[in-house]
PDB file of C-alpha atoms in Angstrom:
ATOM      1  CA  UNK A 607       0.000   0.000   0.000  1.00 76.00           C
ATOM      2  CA  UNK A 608       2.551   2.295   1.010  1.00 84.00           C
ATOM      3  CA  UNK A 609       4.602   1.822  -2.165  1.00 89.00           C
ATOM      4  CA  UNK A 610       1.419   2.092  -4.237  1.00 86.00           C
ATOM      5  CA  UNK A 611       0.682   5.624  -2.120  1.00 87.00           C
ATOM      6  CA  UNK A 612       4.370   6.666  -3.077  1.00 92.00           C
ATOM      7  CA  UNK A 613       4.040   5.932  -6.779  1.00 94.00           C
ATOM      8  CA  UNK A 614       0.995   7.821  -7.032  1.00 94.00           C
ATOM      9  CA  UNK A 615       2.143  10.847  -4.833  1.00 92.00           C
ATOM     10  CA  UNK A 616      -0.823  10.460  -2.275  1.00 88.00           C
ATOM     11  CA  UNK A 617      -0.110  11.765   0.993  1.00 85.00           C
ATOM     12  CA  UNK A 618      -0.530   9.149   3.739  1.00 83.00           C
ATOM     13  CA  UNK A 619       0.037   8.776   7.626  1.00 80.00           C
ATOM     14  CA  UNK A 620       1.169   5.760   8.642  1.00 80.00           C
ATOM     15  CA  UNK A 621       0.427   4.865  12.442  1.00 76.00           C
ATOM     16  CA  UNK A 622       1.819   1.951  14.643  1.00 72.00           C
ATOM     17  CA  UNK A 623      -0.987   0.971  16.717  1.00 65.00           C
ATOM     18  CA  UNK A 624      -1.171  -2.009  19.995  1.00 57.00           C
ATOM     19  CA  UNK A 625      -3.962  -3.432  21.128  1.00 54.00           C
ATOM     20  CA  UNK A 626      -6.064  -1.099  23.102  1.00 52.00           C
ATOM     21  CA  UNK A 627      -4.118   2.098  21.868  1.00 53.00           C
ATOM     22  CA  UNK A 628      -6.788   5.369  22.085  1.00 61.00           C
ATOM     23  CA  UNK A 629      -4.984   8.296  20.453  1.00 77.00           C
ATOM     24  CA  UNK A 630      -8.110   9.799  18.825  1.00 83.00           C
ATOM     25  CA  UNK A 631      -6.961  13.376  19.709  1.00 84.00           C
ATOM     26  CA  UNK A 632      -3.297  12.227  17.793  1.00 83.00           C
ATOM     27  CA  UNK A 633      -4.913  10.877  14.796  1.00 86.00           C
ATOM     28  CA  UNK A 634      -7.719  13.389  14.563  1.00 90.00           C
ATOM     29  CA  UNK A 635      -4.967  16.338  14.342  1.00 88.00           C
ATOM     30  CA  UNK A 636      -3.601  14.287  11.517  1.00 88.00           C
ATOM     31  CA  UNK A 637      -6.845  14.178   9.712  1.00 91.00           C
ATOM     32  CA  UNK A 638      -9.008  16.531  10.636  1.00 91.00           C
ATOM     33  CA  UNK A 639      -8.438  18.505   7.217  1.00 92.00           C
ATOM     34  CA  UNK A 640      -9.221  15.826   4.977  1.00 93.00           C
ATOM     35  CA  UNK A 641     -12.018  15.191   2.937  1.00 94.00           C
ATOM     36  CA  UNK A 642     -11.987  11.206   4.015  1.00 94.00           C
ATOM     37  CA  UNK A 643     -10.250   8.496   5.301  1.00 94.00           C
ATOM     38  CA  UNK A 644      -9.158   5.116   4.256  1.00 93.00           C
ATOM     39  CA  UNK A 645      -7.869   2.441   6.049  1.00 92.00           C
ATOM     40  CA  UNK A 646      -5.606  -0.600   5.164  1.00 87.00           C
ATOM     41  CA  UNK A 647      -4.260  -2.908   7.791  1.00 82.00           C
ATOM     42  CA  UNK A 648      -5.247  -0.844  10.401  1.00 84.00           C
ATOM     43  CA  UNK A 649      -6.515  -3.975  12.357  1.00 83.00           C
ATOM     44  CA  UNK A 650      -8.370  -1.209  15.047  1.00 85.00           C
ATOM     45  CA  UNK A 651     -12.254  -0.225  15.766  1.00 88.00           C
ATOM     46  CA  UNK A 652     -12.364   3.421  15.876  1.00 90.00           C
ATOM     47  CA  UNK A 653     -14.318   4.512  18.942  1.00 90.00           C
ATOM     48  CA  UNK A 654     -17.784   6.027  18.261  1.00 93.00           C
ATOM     49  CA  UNK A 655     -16.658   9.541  19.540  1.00 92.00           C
ATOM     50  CA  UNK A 656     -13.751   9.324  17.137  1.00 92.00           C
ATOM     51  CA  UNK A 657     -16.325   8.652  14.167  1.00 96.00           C
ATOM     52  CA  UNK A 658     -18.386  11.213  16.087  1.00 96.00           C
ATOM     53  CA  UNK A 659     -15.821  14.043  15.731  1.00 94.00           C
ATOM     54  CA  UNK A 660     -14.299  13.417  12.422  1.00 96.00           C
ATOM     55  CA  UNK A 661     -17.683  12.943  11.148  1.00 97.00           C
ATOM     56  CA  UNK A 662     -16.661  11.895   7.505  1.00 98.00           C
ATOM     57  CA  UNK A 663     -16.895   9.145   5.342  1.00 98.00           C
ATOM     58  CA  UNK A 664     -14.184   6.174   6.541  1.00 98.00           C
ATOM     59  CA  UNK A 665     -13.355   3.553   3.937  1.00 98.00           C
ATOM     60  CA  UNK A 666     -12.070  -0.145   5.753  1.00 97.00           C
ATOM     61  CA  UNK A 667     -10.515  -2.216   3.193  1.00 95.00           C
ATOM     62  CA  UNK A 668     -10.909  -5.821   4.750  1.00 95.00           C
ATOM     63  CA  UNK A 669      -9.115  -8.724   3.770  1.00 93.00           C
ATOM     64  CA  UNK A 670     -12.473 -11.263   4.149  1.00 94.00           C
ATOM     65  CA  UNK A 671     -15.790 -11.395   2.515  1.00 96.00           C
ATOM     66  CA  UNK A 672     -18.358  -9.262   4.360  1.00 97.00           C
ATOM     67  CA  UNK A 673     -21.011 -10.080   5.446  1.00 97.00           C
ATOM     68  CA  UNK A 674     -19.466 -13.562   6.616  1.00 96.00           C
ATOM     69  CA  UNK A 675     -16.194 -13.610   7.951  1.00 96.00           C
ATOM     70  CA  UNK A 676     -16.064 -10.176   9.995  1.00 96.00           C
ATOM     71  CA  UNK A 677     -13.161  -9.507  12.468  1.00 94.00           C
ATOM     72  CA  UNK A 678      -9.807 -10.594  12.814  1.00 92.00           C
ATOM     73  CA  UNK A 679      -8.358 -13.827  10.277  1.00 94.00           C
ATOM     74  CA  UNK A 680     -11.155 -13.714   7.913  1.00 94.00           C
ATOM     75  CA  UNK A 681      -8.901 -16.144   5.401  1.00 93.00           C
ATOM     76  CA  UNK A 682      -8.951 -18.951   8.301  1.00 95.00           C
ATOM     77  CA  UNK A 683     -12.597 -18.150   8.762  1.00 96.00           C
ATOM     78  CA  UNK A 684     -12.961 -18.891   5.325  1.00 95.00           C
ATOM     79  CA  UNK A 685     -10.805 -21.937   5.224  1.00 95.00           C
ATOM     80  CA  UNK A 686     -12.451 -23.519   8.186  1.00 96.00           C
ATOM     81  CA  UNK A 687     -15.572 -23.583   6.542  1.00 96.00           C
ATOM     82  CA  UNK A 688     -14.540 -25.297   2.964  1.00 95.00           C
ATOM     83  CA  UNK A 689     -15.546 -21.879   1.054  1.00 95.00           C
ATOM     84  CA  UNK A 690     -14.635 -21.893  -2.492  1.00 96.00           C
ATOM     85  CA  UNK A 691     -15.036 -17.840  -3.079  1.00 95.00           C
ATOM     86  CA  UNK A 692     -12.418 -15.367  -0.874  1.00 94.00           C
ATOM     87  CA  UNK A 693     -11.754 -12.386  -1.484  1.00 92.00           C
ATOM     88  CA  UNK A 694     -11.382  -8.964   0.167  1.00 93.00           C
ATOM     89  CA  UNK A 695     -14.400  -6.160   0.848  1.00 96.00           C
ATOM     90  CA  UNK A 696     -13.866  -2.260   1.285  1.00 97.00           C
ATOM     91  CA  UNK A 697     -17.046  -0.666   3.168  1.00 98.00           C
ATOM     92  CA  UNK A 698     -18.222   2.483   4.912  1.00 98.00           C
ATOM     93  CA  UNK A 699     -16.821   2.530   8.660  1.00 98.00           C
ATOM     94  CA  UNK A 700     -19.588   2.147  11.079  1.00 97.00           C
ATOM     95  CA  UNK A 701     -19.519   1.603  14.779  1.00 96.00           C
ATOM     96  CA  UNK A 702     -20.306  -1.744  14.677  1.00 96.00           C
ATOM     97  CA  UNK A 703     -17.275  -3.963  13.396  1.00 96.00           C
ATOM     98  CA  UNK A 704     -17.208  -4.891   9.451  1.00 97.00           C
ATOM     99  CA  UNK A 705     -20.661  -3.689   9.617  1.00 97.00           C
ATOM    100  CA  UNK A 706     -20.675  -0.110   7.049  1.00 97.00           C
ATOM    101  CA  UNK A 707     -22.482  -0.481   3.856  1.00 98.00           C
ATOM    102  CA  UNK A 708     -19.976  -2.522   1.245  1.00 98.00           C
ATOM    103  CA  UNK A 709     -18.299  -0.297  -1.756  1.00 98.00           C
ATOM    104  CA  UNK A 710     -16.761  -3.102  -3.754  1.00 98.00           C
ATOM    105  CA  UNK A 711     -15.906  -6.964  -3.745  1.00 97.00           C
ATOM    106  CA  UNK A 712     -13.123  -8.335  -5.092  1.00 94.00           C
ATOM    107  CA  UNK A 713     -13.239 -12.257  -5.153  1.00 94.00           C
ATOM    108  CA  UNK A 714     -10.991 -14.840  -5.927  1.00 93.00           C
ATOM    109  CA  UNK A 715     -11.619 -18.732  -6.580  1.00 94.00           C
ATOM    110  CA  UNK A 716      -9.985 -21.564  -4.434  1.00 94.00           C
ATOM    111  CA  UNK A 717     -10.619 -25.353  -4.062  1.00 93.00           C
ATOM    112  CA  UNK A 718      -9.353 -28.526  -2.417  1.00 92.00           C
ATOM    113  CA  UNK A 719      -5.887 -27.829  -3.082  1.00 94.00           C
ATOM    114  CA  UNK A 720      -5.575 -24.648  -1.450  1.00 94.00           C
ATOM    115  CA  UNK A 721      -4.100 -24.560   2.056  1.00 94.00           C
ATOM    116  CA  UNK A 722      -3.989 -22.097   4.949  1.00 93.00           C
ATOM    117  CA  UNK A 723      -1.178 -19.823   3.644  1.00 93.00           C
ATOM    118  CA  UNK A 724      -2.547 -19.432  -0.101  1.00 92.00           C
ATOM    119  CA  UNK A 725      -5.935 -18.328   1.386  1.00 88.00           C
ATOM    120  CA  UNK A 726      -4.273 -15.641   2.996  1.00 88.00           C
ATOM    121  CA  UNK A 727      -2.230 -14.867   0.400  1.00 87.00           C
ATOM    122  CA  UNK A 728      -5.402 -14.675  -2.388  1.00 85.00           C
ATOM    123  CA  UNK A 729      -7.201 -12.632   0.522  1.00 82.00           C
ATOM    124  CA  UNK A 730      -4.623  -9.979   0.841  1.00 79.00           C
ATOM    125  CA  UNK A 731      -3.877  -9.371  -2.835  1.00 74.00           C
TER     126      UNK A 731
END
């Protein structure tokens, strides 16, 4: 992504985040002056006051199908149940987790063959 961003001359912030890490005030300074926000890896839920005070469209780009395998490891979600379709989803940020109305779908066939790693790998490219 970052490499893509680059190429294209598209200004970006990149933030290391932990578990549990609530720097709304930080990131909202960052953003507050753009027209909307999109988020790749990010791996975070951004708190409802956060959405509250930026109050513009968020884009999540998920590495899963939505609706059916929200949250974290949506390519093992997909692998434990014997799906033959993966793919990744971008959506509208909501408060509730991979919830926001779906953009796009990009989806990508796999069968019997596949294993653990190349779901991932299909799901994240």
């Amino acid at each position: 992504v970052i490499r893509f961003l680059e190429r294209h001359r598209i200004p970006y912030h990149y933030l290391r985040t932990t578990a549990g890490d609530k720097r709304d005030d930080e990131i909202l300074a960052l953003v507050q002056d753009t027209d909307f926000l999109v988020l790749a890896r990010y791996m975070q839920m951004l708190s409802a006051d956060f959405l509250r005070r930026y109050g513009k469209d968020i884009i999540n780009i998920h590495h899963g199908l939505l609706p059916s395998f929200k949250g974290g490891h949506p390519a093992r979600q997909a692998f434990d149940q014997g799906v033959k379709l993966i793919g990744a989803t971008s959506h509208f940020v909501t408060e509730e987790l991979d919830a926001g109305p779906i953009i796009e779908q990009m989806v990508d066939a796999v069968s019997h063959r596949d294993n653990l790693q190349s779901f991932i790998q299909k799901s994240e490219n």
